[in-house]
């Protein structure tokens, strides 16, 4: 879920309707998909990896909007309400 990026790039943390970062304890699910620079960087990294390693496939399962859906009663907050 890109947690390593959040320390260096806090703008990637999704913002809830209340204006606060969407966090679940130590966890953040998803990234702010309004951050176009990050999306372009991620796409470039994926394309580079495809060219260099020619994998059979890639798994994009966790490039999603924010929400904590891996529980019996998922918390799917609306996001992102950041200034971007």
Short mmCIF file of C-alpha atoms in Angstrom, two decimals, residues 34-72:
data_model
loop_
_atom_site.label_atom_id
_atom_site.label_comp_id
_atom_site.label_asym_id
_atom_site.label_seq_id
_atom_site.Cartn_x
_atom_site.Cartn_y
_atom_site.Cartn_z
CA UNK A 34 -5.43 12.97 -7.38
CA UNK A 35 -1.62 13.11 -7.26
CA UNK A 36 -0.93 12.94 -10.99
CA UNK A 37 2.86 13.17 -10.61
CA UNK A 38 2.84 10.02 -8.46
CA UNK A 39 0.61 8.19 -10.94
CA UNK A 40 2.90 9.13 -13.83
CA UNK A 41 5.95 8.02 -11.82
CA UNK A 42 4.26 4.70 -10.96
CA UNK A 43 3.31 4.14 -14.60
CA UNK A 44 6.88 4.89 -15.74
CA UNK A 45 8.27 2.45 -13.16
CA UNK A 46 5.83 -0.26 -14.26
CA UNK A 47 6.71 0.24 -17.93
CA UNK A 48 10.43 0.15 -17.11
CA UNK A 49 9.97 -3.09 -15.17
CA UNK A 50 7.97 -4.63 -18.01
CA UNK A 51 10.68 -3.76 -20.52
CA UNK A 52 13.58 -4.91 -18.34
CA UNK A 53 12.15 -8.11 -16.89
CA UNK A 54 9.38 -9.15 -19.33
CA UNK A 55 7.20 -10.70 -16.60
CA UNK A 56 4.25 -12.93 -17.42
CA UNK A 57 1.99 -10.41 -15.67
CA UNK A 58 1.72 -7.75 -12.99
CA UNK A 59 -0.65 -7.47 -10.03
CA UNK A 60 -2.33 -4.06 -9.64
CA UNK A 61 -4.77 -5.15 -6.95
CA UNK A 62 -3.87 -2.49 -4.41
CA UNK A 63 -3.82 0.59 -6.63
CA UNK A 64 -7.21 1.61 -5.28
CA UNK A 65 -9.08 4.42 -3.63
CA UNK A 66 -8.78 4.63 0.13
CA UNK A 67 -10.80 2.32 2.30
CA UNK A 68 -10.36 -0.58 4.65
CA UNK A 69 -12.17 -3.43 2.95
CA UNK A 70 -10.51 -6.52 4.43
CA UNK A 71 -12.93 -6.81 7.35
CA UNK A 72 -16.44 -8.26 7.76
#
